[in-house]
Coordinates of C-alpha atoms and ligand atoms in Angstrom, one line a residue:
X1 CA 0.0 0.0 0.0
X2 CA 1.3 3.2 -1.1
X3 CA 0.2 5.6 2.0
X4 CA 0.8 8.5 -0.7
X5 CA -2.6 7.6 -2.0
X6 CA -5.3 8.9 -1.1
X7 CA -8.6 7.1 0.9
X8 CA -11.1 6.6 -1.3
X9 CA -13.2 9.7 0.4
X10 CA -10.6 11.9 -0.1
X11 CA -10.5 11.0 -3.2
X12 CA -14.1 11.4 -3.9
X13 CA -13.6 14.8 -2.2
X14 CA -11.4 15.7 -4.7
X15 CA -13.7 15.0 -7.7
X16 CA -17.0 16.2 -5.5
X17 CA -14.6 20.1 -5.5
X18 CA -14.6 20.2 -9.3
X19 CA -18.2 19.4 -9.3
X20 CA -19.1 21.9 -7.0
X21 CA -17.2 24.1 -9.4
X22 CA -19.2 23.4 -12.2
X23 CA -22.7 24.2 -10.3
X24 CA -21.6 27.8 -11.8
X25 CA -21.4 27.0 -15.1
X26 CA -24.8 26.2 -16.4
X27 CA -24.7 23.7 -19.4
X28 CA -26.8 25.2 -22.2
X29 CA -30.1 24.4 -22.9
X30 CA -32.8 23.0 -25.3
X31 CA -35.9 22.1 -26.0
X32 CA -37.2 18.9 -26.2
X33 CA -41.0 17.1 -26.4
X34 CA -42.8 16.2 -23.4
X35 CA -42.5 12.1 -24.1
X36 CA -38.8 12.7 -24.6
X37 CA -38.1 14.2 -21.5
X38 CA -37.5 11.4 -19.1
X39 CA -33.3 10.7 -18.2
X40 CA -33.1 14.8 -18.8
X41 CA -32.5 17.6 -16.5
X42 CA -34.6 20.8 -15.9
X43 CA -33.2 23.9 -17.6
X44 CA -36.0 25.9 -16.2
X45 CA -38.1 25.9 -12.7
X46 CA -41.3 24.1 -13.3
X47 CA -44.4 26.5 -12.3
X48 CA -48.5 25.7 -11.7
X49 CA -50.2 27.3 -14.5
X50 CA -53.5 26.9 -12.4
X51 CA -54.6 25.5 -9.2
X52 CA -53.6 22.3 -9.0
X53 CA -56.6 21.0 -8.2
X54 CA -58.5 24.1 -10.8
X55 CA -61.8 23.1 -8.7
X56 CA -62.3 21.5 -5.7
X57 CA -62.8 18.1 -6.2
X58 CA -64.5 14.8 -5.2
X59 CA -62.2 12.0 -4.3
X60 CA -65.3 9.5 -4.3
X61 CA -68.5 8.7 -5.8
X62 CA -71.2 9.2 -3.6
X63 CA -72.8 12.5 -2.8
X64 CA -71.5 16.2 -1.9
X65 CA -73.5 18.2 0.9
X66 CA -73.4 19.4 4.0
X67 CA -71.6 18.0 6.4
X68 CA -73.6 19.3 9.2
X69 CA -77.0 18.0 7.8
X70 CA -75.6 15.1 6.5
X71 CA -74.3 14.0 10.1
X72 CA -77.8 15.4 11.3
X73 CA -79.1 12.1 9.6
X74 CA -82.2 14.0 7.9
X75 CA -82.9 12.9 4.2
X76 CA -81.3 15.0 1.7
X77 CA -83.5 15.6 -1.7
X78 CA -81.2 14.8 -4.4
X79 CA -81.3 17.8 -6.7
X80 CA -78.3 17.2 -9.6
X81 CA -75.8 15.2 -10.7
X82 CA -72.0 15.9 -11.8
X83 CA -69.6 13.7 -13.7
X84 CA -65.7 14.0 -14.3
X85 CA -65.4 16.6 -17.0
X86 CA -68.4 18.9 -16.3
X87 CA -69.3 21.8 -14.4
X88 CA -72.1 21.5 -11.6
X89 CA -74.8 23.4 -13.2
X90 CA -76.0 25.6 -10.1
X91 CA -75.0 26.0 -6.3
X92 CA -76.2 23.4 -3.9
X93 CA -79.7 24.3 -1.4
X94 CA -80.3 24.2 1.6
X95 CA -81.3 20.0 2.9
X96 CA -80.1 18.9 -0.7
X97 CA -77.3 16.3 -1.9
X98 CA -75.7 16.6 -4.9
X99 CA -74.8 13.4 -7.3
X100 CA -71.2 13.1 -7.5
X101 CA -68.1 11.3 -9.2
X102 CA -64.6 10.6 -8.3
X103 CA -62.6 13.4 -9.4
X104 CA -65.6 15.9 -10.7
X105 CA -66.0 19.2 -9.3
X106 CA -68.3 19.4 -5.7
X107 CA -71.3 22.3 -6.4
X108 CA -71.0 25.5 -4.6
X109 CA -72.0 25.7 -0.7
X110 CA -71.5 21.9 -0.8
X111 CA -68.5 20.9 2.0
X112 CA -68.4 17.1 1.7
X113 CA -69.0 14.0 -0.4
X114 CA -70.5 11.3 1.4
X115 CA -69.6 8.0 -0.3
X116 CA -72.1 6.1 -1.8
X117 CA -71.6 3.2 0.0
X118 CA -72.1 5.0 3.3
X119 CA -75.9 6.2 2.1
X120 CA -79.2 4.6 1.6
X121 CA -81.2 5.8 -1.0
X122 CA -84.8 6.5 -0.7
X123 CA -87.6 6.9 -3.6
X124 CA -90.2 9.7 -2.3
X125 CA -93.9 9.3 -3.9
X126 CA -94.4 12.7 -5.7
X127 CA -90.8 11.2 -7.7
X128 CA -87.5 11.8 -7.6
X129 CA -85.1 10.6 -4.6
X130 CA -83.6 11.2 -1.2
X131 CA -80.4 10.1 0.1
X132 CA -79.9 9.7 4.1
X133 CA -76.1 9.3 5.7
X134 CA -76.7 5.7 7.6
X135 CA -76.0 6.2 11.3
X136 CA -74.1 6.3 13.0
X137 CA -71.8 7.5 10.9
X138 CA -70.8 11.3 10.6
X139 CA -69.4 13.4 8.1
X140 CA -66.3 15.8 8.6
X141 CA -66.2 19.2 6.8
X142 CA -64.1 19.0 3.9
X143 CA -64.1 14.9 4.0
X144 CA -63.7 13.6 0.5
X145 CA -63.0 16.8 -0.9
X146 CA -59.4 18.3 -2.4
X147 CA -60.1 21.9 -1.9
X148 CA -59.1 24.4 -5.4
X149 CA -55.4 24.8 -4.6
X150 CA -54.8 22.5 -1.8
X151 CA -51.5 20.7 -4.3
X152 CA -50.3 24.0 -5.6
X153 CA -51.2 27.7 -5.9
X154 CA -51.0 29.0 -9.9
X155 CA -48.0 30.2 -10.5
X156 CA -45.9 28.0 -7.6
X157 CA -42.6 27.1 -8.8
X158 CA -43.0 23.1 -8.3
X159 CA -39.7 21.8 -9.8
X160 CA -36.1 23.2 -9.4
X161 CA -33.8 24.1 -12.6
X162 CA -31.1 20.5 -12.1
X163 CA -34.3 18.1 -11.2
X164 CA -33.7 14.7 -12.6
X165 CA -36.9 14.1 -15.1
X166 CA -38.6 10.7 -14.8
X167 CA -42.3 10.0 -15.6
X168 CA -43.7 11.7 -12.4
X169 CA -42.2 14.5 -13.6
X170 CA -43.4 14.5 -16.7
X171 CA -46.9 13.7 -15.4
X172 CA -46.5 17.0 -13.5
X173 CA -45.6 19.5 -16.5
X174 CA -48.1 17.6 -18.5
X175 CA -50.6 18.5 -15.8
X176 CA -49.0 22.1 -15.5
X177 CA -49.7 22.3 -19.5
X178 CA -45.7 21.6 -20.6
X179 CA -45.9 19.8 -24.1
X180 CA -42.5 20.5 -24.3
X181 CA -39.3 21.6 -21.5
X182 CA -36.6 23.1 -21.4
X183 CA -33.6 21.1 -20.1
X184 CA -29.9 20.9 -20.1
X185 CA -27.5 19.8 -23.3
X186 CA -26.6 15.9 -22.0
X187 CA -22.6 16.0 -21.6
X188 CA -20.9 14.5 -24.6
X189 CA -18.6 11.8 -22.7
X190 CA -15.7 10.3 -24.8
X191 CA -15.2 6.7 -24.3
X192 CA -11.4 5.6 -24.8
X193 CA -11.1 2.0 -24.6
X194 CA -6.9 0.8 -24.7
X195 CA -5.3 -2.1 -25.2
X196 CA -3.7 -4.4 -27.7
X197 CA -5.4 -7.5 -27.1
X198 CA -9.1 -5.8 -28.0
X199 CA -10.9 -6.5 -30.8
X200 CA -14.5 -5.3 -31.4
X201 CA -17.8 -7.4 -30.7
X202 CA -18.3 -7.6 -34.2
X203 CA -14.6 -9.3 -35.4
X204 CA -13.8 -13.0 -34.2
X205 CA -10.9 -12.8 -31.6
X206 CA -7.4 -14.6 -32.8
X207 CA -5.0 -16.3 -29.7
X208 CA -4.5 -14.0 -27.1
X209 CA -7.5 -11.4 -28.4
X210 CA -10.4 -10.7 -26.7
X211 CA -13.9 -8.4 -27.0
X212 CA -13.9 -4.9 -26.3
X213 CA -16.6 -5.1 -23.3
X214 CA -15.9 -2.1 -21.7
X215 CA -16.7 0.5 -24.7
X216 CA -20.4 -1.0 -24.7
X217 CA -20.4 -1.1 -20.8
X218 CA -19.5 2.0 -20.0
X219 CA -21.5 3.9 -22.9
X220 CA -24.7 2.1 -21.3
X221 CA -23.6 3.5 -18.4
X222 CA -23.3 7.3 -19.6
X223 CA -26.8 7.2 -21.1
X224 CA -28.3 6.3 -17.9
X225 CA -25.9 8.8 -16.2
X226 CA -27.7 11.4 -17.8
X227 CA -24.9 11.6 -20.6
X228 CA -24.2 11.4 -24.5
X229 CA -21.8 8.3 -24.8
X230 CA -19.1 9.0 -27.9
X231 CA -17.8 6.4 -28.0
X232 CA -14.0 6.8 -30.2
X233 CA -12.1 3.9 -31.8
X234 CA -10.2 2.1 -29.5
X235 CA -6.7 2.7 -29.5
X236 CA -3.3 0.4 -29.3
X237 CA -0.8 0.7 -26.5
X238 CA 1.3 2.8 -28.6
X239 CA 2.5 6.5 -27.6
X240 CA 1.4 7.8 -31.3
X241 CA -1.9 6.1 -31.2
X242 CA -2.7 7.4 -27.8
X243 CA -1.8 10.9 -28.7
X244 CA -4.1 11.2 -31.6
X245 CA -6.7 9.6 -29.6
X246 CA -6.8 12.3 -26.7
X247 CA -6.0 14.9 -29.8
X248 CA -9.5 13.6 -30.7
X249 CA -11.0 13.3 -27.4
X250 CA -10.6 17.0 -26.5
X251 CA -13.8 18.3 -28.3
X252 CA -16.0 15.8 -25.6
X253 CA -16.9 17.5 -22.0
X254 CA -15.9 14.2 -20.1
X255 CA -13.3 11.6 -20.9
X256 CA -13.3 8.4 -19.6
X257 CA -10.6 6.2 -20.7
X258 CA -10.3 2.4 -19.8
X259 CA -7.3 0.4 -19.2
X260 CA -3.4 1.4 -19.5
X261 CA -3.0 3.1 -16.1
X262 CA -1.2 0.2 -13.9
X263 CA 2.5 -0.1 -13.6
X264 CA 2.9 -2.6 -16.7
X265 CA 5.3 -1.8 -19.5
X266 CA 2.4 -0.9 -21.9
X267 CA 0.3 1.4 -19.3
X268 CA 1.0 4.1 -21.6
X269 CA -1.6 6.0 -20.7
X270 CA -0.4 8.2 -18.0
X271 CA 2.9 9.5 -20.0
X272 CA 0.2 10.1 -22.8
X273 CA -1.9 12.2 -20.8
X274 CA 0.7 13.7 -18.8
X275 CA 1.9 15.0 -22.9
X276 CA -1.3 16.2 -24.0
X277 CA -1.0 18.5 -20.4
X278 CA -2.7 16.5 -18.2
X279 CA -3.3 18.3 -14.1
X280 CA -3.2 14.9 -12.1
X281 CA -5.3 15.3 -9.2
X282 CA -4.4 11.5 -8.3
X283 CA -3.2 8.6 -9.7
X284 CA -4.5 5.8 -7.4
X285 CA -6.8 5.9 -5.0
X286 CA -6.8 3.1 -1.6
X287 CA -9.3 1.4 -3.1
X288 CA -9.9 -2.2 -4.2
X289 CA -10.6 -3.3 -7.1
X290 CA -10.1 0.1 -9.0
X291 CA -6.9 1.3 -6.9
X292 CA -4.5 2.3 -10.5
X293 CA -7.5 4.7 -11.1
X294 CA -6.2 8.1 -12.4
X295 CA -8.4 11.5 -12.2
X296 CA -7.4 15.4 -13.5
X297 CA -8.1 17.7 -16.4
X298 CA -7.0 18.4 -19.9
X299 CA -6.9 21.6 -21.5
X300 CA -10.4 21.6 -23.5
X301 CA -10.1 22.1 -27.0
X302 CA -13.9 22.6 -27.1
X303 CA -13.8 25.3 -24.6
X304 CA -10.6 27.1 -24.8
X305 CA -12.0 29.4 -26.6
X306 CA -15.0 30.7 -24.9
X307 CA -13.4 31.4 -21.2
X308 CA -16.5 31.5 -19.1
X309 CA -16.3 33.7 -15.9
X310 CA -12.7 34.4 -16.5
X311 CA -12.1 30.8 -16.0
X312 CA -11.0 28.4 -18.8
X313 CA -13.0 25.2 -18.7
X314 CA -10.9 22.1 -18.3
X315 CA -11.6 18.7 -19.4
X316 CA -12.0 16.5 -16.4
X317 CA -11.0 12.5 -17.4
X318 CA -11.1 9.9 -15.6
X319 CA -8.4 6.9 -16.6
X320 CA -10.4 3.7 -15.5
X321 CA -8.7 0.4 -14.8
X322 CA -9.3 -1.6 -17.4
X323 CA -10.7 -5.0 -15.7
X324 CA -14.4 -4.6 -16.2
X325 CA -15.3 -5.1 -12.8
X326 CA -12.7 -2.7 -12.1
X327 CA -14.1 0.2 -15.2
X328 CA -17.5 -0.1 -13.2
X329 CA -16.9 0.4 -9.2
X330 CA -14.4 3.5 -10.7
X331 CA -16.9 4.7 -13.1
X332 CA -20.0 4.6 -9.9
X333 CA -17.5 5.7 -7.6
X334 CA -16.4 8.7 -9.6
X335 CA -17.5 9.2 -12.9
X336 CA -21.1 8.9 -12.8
X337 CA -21.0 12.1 -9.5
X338 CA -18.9 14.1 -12.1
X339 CA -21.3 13.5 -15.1
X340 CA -24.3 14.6 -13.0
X341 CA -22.4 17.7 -12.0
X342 CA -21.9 18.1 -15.6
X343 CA -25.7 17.3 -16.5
X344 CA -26.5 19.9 -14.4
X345 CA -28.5 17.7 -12.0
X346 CA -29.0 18.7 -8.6
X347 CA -28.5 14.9 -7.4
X348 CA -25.3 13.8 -7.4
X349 CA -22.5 11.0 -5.6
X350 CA -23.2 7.6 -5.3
X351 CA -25.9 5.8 -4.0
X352 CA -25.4 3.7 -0.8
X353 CA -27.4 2.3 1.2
X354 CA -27.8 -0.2 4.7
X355 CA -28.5 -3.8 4.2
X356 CA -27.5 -6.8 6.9
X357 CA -25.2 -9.5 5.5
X358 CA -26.4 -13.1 5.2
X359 CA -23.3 -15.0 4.9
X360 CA -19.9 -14.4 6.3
X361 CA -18.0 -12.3 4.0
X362 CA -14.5 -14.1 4.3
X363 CA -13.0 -12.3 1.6
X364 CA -9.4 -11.4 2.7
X365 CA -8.3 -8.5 0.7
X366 CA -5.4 -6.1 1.6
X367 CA -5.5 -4.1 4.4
X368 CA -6.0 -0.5 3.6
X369 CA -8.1 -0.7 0.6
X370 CA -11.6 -0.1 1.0
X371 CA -13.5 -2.9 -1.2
X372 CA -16.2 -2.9 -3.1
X373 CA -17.3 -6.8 -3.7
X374 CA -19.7 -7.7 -6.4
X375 CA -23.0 -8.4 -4.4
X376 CA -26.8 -9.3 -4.5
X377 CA -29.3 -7.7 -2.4
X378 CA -32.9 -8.6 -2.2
X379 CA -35.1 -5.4 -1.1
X380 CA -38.1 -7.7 0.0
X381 CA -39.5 -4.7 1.8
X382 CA -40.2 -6.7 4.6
X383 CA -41.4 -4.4 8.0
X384 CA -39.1 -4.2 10.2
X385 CA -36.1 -5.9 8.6
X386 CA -33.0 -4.6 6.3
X387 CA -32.5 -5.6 2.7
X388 CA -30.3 -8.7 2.1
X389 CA -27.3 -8.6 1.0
X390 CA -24.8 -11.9 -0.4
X391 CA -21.6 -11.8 -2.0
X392 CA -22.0 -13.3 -5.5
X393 CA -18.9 -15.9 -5.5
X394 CA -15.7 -13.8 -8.2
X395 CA -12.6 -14.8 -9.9
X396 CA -11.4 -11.5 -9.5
X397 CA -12.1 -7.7 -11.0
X398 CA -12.2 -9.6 -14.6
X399 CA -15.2 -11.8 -13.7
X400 CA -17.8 -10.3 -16.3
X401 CA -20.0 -13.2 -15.4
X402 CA -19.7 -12.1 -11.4
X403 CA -20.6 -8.5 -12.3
X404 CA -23.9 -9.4 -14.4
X405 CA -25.3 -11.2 -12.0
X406 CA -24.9 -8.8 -8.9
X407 CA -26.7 -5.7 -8.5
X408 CA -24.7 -3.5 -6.0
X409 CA -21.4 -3.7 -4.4
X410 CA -20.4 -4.7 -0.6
X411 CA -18.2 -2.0 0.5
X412 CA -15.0 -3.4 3.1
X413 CA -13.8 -0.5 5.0
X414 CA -10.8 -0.5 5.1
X415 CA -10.0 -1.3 8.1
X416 CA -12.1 -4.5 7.7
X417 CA -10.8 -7.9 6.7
X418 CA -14.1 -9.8 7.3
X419 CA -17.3 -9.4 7.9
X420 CA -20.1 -11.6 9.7
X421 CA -23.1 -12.6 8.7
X422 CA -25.5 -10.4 10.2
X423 CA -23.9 -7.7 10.3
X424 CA -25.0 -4.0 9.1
X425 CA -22.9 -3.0 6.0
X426 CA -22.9 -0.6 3.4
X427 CA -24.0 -1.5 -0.4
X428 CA -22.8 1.0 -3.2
X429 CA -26.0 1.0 -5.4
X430 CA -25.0 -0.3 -9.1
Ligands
LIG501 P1 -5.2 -2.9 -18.1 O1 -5.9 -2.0 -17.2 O2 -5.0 -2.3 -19.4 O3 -3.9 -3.4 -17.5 O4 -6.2 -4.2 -18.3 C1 -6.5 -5.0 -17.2 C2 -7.3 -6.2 -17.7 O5 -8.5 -5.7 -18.2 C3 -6.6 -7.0 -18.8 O6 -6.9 -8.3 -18.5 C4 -7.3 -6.5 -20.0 O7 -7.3 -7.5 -21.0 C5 -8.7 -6.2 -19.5 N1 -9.3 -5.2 -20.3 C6 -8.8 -4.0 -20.6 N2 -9.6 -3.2 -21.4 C7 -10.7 -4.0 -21.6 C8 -11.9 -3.8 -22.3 N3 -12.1 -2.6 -23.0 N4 -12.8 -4.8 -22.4 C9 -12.6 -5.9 -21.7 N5 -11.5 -6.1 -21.0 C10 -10.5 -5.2 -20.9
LIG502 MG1 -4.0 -2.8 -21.2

């Protein structure tokens, strides 16, 4: 263990500064259709063009009225009748109930809805009917009724410019009258896969070769990150063809390269950064697997030229370990925070979470490095009880079979050699 390194929170530290950074550099924005809005971010607060509800509404069938007659038990002469989608045609008298159904507007001088399966009905003679509340049962002013306004006030800002849009979101604007929003330009994220042995998913690998898996991985990842996966032609572990490559890469506003960056004699991709002007902010990070990870900036060639605040945007990269298990705890750990930052979302970091361990853990990993373990938890949402979490048995941070079958990581602090079976531990959400 190199104690130079830092701990994987300082290291997250580190990357969470340059986020915080960007929070004053607004990505620019577009436009896009309603139905296309959900993985975007809000350019623009979200406001209540109307009461939310417009009218005050039933929440049952039955009938509205007076709560005080109603609990009064007297029959009420039933004197209209309102559906969804109309407007009651007059105000409600005096010792009168009003037909009513779920989600239609409740008559004027009406206070409740009684439900209809709290009421008998009764026929009178001369026609028509009366409806009775059966005792003992009482009625509560305002019971069964949304008042006009109760959810939102027109003109309320309900949704903050950097909210995440998923389809309650978008039920929201389309309520508020939004068939289209504004939201943020997604990031474009270059994806640099390196490494001799690769060969695309397409070509049949010779002796020795094997399928680019990370370039597909990680460009999945970026689009649900919130980000525009470029994805460039992977490059050899040759000083030229890593040059042009981040030549290329500069235009992108993230760049996430993958494999290269451990201490064997083709890791070329350190030098070749450090050439193209790289600002390390570290290269390694006490964590395991992941722990060659490298992060800093590039000069941008995209943004060199427009200097924003009197500060010259950088380009932030990320050089993942190339192991796949390895390229995904990296790219959770400290990609995906940086891409949100980028996306201009308010949410960002990693997701963890509590669950209780139901094996021992008796993985023996080196002291110092704080582990994330491929894992599978069951969220059974069981009262009373944590989620479950079990290690799914690895090979190692190349086990590609291992990682599709887990869906978070067991974090091993550091300190931590092995952990018992019902214990409380941490799970990095995947
Ligand atoms: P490296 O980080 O370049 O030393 O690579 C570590 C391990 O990950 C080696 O076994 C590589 O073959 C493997 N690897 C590197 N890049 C990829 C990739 N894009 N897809 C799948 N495996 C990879
Ligand atoms: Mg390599």
């Amino acid at each position: 263990m190199s104690p130079a390194l830092p701990s994987y929170e300082e290291a997250a530290a580190l990357v969470a500064h340059y986020a915080a950074r960007l929070a004053g550099l607004r990505p620019s924005a577009q436009s896009v259709r309603l139905g296309l809005a959900a993985g975007r971010v809000l350019a623009q607060p979200l406001y209540a063009d109307r009461d939310q509800p417009p009218f005050a509404r039933s929440t049952r069938d039955g009938f509205a009225c007076r709560a005080a007659e109603a609990s009064a038990h007297g029959a009420l002469t039933l004197v209209g009748a309102t559906r969804a989608g109309e407007a009651p045609s007059g105000p409600l008298p005096p010792a009168a109930a009003w037909e009513i159904m779920t989600g239609a507007p409740v008559p004027a001088g009406a206070d409740a809805v009684m439900m209809i399966e709290h009421v008998r009905i009764e026929h009178v003679k001369a026609g028509g009917e009366q409806v009775r509340l059966l005792s003992p049962r009482k009625l509560k002013q305002g019971e069964n009724i949304v008042a006009q306004g109760a959810q939102a006030r027109q003109g309320d800002e309900l949704l903050a410019t950097g909210t995440a849009i998923q389809s309650s979101q978008i039920a929201l604007a389309a309520a508020c009258g939004y068939s289209a929003l504004e939201v943020f330009v997604r990031p474009r994220v270059a994806i640099l896969t390196t490494g001799d042995e690769l060969v695309p998913v397409e070509s049949e690998p010779a002796p020795g070769q094997i399928r680019n898996s990370n370039a597909p991985m990680l460009a999945a990842m970026v689009a649900a990150a919130g980000g525009e996966p470029w994805v460039l032609p992977s490059a050899e572990d040759k000083a030229e063809a890593l040059d042009h490559a981040l030549a290329q890469a500069a235009e992108a506003d993230l760049l996430l390269l993958s494999g290269g960056v451990s201490a064997g004699k083709f890791d070329l991709v350190e030098p070749a950064l450090a050439r193209a002007g790289a600002r390390f902010q570290f290269t390694g990070v006490r964590i395991q697997p992941g722990k060659p990870l490298v992060y800093g900036e590039l000069p941008s060639g995209r943004h060199a030229s427009s200097q924003s605040r009197g500060e010259e945007r950088t380009l932030p990269f990320f050089g993942l370990p190339g192991n796949p298990v390895s390229s995904a705890v990296t790219f959770l750990l400290f990609a995906a925070p940086m891409l949100a930052a980028l996306a201009g979302s308010l949410e960002s970091g990693p997701r963890f979470a509590l669950a209780r361990l139901s094996k021992d853990s008796d993985k023996h990993g080196k002291p110092g490095l704080t582990r994330f373990l491929p894992a599978s938890c069951t969220f059974s949402g069981a009262v009373g009880q944590l989620p479950e979490v079990a290690l799914v048995p690895s090979q190692g941070s190349g086990d590609l079979a291992a990682l599709a079958r887990c869906n978070c990581f067991l974090v091993v602090p550091e300190e931590t050699s092995s952990l018992e079976a019902g214990a409380i531990v941490r799970i990095l959400l995947s």
